[in-house]
Amino acid sequence: MSYQSTLEFNTFGRGSRDITAAVADVVTRSGIRCGLAHVFVQHTSCSLLITENADPDVRHDLETIIRRLVPDGDPAYHHDTEGPDDMAAHARAMLTSTFVTVPVGDGRLMLGTWQGIYLWEHRVAEHRRNVVVTVMGD
């Protein structure tokens, strides 16, 4: 059995947004008790991650690390159609991930105590992002 839903989120520019509750709601609506929830973002300049959900400093520090690895406006970049953060956002998405998969048990996401699912916006400006959640199992 499978169930699929597309969620829409507004981002507030660069940074992460907790989408755990919205994904969990899709799992509940699916009626699937045991299986997998596959979460996929349909964009090339943002990503998904599972990380610490208690201390926001973790996500701040992750942003600091990725900013050092992939700076905006590097003169070596050729692609800058949408501004100095354009190519950096694509590289950040490539270095992180556009999907996560989480086990489903007893009809709920089997995340650890301190885990949450986050949409990580890599662009400076606000964007509307689509996230496809596919739940498969019994």
PDB file of C-alpha atoms in Angstrom:
ATOM      1  CA  MET A   1       0.000   0.000   0.000  1.00  0.00           C
ATOM      2  CA  SER A   2       1.204   3.536  -0.670  1.00  0.00           C
ATOM      3  CA  TYR A   3       0.017   7.082  -0.045  1.00  0.00           C
ATOM      4  CA  GLN A   4       1.414  10.340  -1.395  1.00  0.00           C
ATOM      5  CA  SER A   5       0.887  13.990  -0.581  1.00  0.00           C
ATOM      6  CA  THR A   6       2.613  17.208  -1.643  1.00  0.00           C
ATOM      7  CA  LEU A   7       3.175  19.806   1.057  1.00  0.00           C
ATOM      8  CA  GLU A   8       3.869  23.484   0.371  1.00  0.00           C
ATOM      9  CA  PHE A   9       6.022  25.630   2.624  1.00  0.00           C
ATOM     10  CA  ASN A  10       7.028  29.265   2.554  1.00  0.00           C
ATOM     11  CA  THR A  11      10.611  29.783   3.616  1.00  0.00           C
ATOM     12  CA  PHE A  12      11.875  32.951   5.211  1.00  0.00           C
ATOM     13  CA  GLY A  13      15.149  33.060   3.326  1.00  0.00           C
ATOM     14  CA  ARG A  14      18.314  31.237   4.268  1.00  0.00           C
ATOM     15  CA  GLY A  15      17.901  28.922   7.243  1.00  0.00           C
ATOM     16  CA  SER A  16      15.994  25.849   8.357  1.00  0.00           C
ATOM     17  CA  ARG A  17      12.320  25.260   9.030  1.00  0.00           C
ATOM     18  CA  ASP A  18      10.956  22.352  11.077  1.00  0.00           C
ATOM     19  CA  ILE A  19       8.522  20.342   8.928  1.00  0.00           C
ATOM     20  CA  THR A  20       8.299  17.277  11.197  1.00  0.00           C
ATOM     21  CA  ALA A  21       4.675  17.831  12.255  1.00  0.00           C
ATOM     22  CA  ALA A  22       3.489  18.271   8.670  1.00  0.00           C
ATOM     23  CA  VAL A  23       5.259  15.075   7.559  1.00  0.00           C
ATOM     24  CA  ALA A  24       3.887  13.207  10.602  1.00  0.00           C
ATOM     25  CA  ASP A  25       0.385  14.362   9.648  1.00  0.00           C
ATOM     26  CA  VAL A  26       0.801  12.807   6.190  1.00  0.00           C
ATOM     27  CA  VAL A  27       1.899   9.539   7.808  1.00  0.00           C
ATOM     28  CA  THR A  28      -1.195   9.586  10.034  1.00  0.00           C
ATOM     29  CA  ARG A  29      -3.516  10.296   7.074  1.00  0.00           C
ATOM     30  CA  SER A  30      -1.918   7.456   5.101  1.00  0.00           C
ATOM     31  CA  GLY A  31      -3.237   4.845   7.523  1.00  0.00           C
ATOM     32  CA  ILE A  32       0.009   2.914   7.062  1.00  0.00           C
ATOM     33  CA  ARG A  33       1.158   1.316  10.310  1.00  0.00           C
ATOM     34  CA  CYS A  34       4.540  -0.123   9.301  1.00  0.00           C
ATOM     35  CA  GLY A  35       6.771   0.965   6.435  1.00  0.00           C
ATOM     36  CA  LEU A  36       8.747   3.949   5.219  1.00  0.00           C
ATOM     37  CA  ALA A  37       8.106   7.644   4.726  1.00  0.00           C
ATOM     38  CA  HIS A  38      10.146   9.078   1.871  1.00  0.00           C
ATOM     39  CA  VAL A  39      10.342  12.888   1.902  1.00  0.00           C
ATOM     40  CA  PHE A  40      11.593  14.666  -1.245  1.00  0.00           C
ATOM     41  CA  VAL A  41      11.968  18.387  -1.999  1.00  0.00           C
ATOM     42  CA  GLN A  42      11.277  19.350  -5.632  1.00  0.00           C
ATOM     43  CA  HIS A  43      13.876  22.109  -5.895  1.00  0.00           C
ATOM     44  CA  THR A  44      17.611  22.496  -6.591  1.00  0.00           C
ATOM     45  CA  SER A  45      18.482  25.282  -4.165  1.00  0.00           C
ATOM     46  CA  CYS A  46      17.218  23.906  -0.870  1.00  0.00           C
ATOM     47  CA  SER A  47      17.523  20.580   0.909  1.00  0.00           C
ATOM     48  CA  LEU A  48      16.166  18.348   3.644  1.00  0.00           C
ATOM     49  CA  LEU A  49      17.917  17.146   6.747  1.00  0.00           C
ATOM     50  CA  ILE A  50      17.304  15.225   9.925  1.00  0.00           C
ATOM     51  CA  THR A  51      19.038  16.898  12.820  1.00  0.00           C
ATOM     52  CA  GLU A  52      18.809  18.041  16.432  1.00  0.00           C
ATOM     53  CA  ASN A  53      15.348  19.393  17.287  1.00  0.00           C
ATOM     54  CA  ALA A  54      16.018  20.742  20.796  1.00  0.00           C
ATOM     55  CA  ASP A  55      18.827  23.277  20.446  1.00  0.00           C
ATOM     56  CA  PRO A  56      18.518  25.770  17.545  1.00  0.00           C
ATOM     57  CA  ASP A  57      22.240  26.494  17.890  1.00  0.00           C
ATOM     58  CA  VAL A  58      22.883  23.224  16.045  1.00  0.00           C
ATOM     59  CA  ARG A  59      21.108  24.484  12.926  1.00  0.00           C
ATOM     60  CA  HIS A  60      22.817  27.870  13.265  1.00  0.00           C
ATOM     61  CA  ASP A  61      26.201  26.145  13.438  1.00  0.00           C
ATOM     62  CA  LEU A  62      25.358  23.958  10.418  1.00  0.00           C
ATOM     63  CA  GLU A  63      24.590  27.144   8.488  1.00  0.00           C
ATOM     64  CA  THR A  64      27.955  28.577   9.571  1.00  0.00           C
ATOM     65  CA  ILE A  65      29.771  25.443   8.382  1.00  0.00           C
ATOM     66  CA  ILE A  66      28.039  25.344   4.983  1.00  0.00           C
ATOM     67  CA  ARG A  67      28.606  29.095   4.507  1.00  0.00           C
ATOM     68  CA  ARG A  68      32.352  28.508   4.970  1.00  0.00           C
ATOM     69  CA  LEU A  69      32.361  25.535   2.595  1.00  0.00           C
ATOM     70  CA  VAL A  70      30.296  27.218  -0.123  1.00  0.00           C
ATOM     71  CA  PRO A  71      30.486  31.011  -0.010  1.00  0.00           C
ATOM     72  CA  ASP A  72      28.112  33.247  -1.966  1.00  0.00           C
ATOM     73  CA  GLY A  73      29.497  35.140  -4.948  1.00  0.00           C
ATOM     74  CA  ASP A  74      32.714  33.189  -5.428  1.00  0.00           C
ATOM     75  CA  PRO A  75      34.306  34.682  -8.588  1.00  0.00           C
ATOM     76  CA  ALA A  76      35.005  31.144  -9.857  1.00  0.00           C
ATOM     77  CA  TYR A  77      31.242  30.524 -10.275  1.00  0.00           C
ATOM     78  CA  HIS A  78      29.812  31.001 -13.762  1.00  0.00           C
ATOM     79  CA  HIS A  79      26.136  30.506 -12.842  1.00  0.00           C
ATOM     80  CA  ASP A  80      24.756  33.624 -11.189  1.00  0.00           C
ATOM     81  CA  THR A  81      21.506  34.133 -13.114  1.00  0.00           C
ATOM     82  CA  GLU A  82      19.500  34.877  -9.970  1.00  0.00           C
ATOM     83  CA  GLY A  83      22.204  36.638  -7.966  1.00  0.00           C
ATOM     84  CA  PRO A  84      25.378  35.956  -5.978  1.00  0.00           C
ATOM     85  CA  ASP A  85      23.697  33.245  -3.835  1.00  0.00           C
ATOM     86  CA  ASP A  86      22.460  31.278  -6.884  1.00  0.00           C
ATOM     87  CA  MET A  87      25.327  28.852  -7.534  1.00  0.00           C
ATOM     88  CA  ALA A  88      26.145  28.588  -3.839  1.00  0.00           C
ATOM     89  CA  ALA A  89      22.562  27.448  -3.163  1.00  0.00           C
ATOM     90  CA  HIS A  90      22.822  24.723  -5.820  1.00  0.00           C
ATOM     91  CA  ALA A  91      26.145  23.508  -4.409  1.00  0.00           C
ATOM     92  CA  ARG A  92      24.775  23.490  -0.856  1.00  0.00           C
ATOM     93  CA  ALA A  93      21.801  21.377  -1.980  1.00  0.00           C
ATOM     94  CA  MET A  94      24.146  18.964  -3.749  1.00  0.00           C
ATOM     95  CA  LEU A  95      26.354  18.625  -0.660  1.00  0.00           C
ATOM     96  CA  THR A  96      23.408  17.966   1.632  1.00  0.00           C
ATOM     97  CA  SER A  97      20.373  16.039   0.317  1.00  0.00           C
ATOM     98  CA  THR A  98      17.067  16.561  -1.443  1.00  0.00           C
ATOM     99  CA  PHE A  99      15.448  13.628   0.368  1.00  0.00           C
ATOM    100  CA  VAL A 100      15.232  11.766   3.668  1.00  0.00           C
ATOM    101  CA  THR A 101      13.628   8.409   4.443  1.00  0.00           C
ATOM    102  CA  VAL A 102      12.249   7.631   7.892  1.00  0.00           C
ATOM    103  CA  PRO A 103      10.864   4.309   9.175  1.00  0.00           C
ATOM    104  CA  VAL A 104       7.186   4.221  10.126  1.00  0.00           C
ATOM    105  CA  GLY A 105       6.094   2.042  13.054  1.00  0.00           C
ATOM    106  CA  ASP A 106       2.758   1.904  14.847  1.00  0.00           C
ATOM    107  CA  GLY A 107       1.515   4.508  12.363  1.00  0.00           C
ATOM    108  CA  ARG A 108       4.084   7.164  13.307  1.00  0.00           C
ATOM    109  CA  LEU A 109       7.506   8.418  12.288  1.00  0.00           C
ATOM    110  CA  MET A 110      10.208   6.527  14.159  1.00  0.00           C
ATOM    111  CA  LEU A 111      12.486   9.496  14.705  1.00  0.00           C
ATOM    112  CA  GLY A 112      14.817   9.539  17.675  1.00  0.00           C
ATOM    113  CA  THR A 113      14.106  11.669  20.733  1.00  0.00           C
ATOM    114  CA  TRP A 114      16.186  14.621  19.532  1.00  0.00           C
ATOM    115  CA  GLN A 115      15.531  14.331  15.790  1.00  0.00           C
ATOM    116  CA  GLY A 116      13.425  16.537  13.552  1.00  0.00           C
ATOM    117  CA  ILE A 117      12.946  16.857   9.799  1.00  0.00           C
ATOM    118  CA  TYR A 118      13.959  20.259   8.440  1.00  0.00           C
ATOM    119  CA  LEU A 119      13.584  22.065   5.142  1.00  0.00           C
ATOM    120  CA  TRP A 120      16.868  23.920   4.688  1.00  0.00           C
ATOM    121  CA  GLU A 121      16.565  26.983   2.460  1.00  0.00           C
ATOM    122  CA  HIS A 122      19.853  27.902   0.793  1.00  0.00           C
ATOM    123  CA  ARG A 123      18.664  31.062  -0.976  1.00  0.00           C
ATOM    124  CA  VAL A 124      18.751  34.477   0.701  1.00  0.00           C
ATOM    125  CA  ALA A 125      15.232  35.421  -0.441  1.00  0.00           C
ATOM    126  CA  GLU A 126      11.954  33.822   0.633  1.00  0.00           C
ATOM    127  CA  HIS A 127      10.673  30.978  -1.566  1.00  0.00           C
ATOM    128  CA  ARG A 128       7.655  28.680  -1.827  1.00  0.00           C
ATOM    129  CA  ARG A 129       8.846  25.059  -1.700  1.00  0.00           C
ATOM    130  CA  ASN A 130       7.091  21.783  -2.549  1.00  0.00           C
ATOM    131  CA  VAL A 131       7.864  18.666  -0.551  1.00  0.00           C
ATOM    132  CA  VAL A 132       6.511  15.279  -1.685  1.00  0.00           C
ATOM    133  CA  VAL A 133       5.861  12.742   1.074  1.00  0.00           C
ATOM    134  CA  THR A 134       5.379   9.136  -0.035  1.00  0.00           C
ATOM    135  CA  VAL A 135       4.430   6.609   2.632  1.00  0.00           C
ATOM    136  CA  MET A 136       4.778   2.918   1.715  1.00  0.00           C
ATOM    137  CA  GLY A 137       4.002  -0.149   3.756  1.00  0.00           C
ATOM    138  CA  ASP A 138       1.131  -1.998   5.424  1.00  0.00           C
TER     139      ASP A 138
END
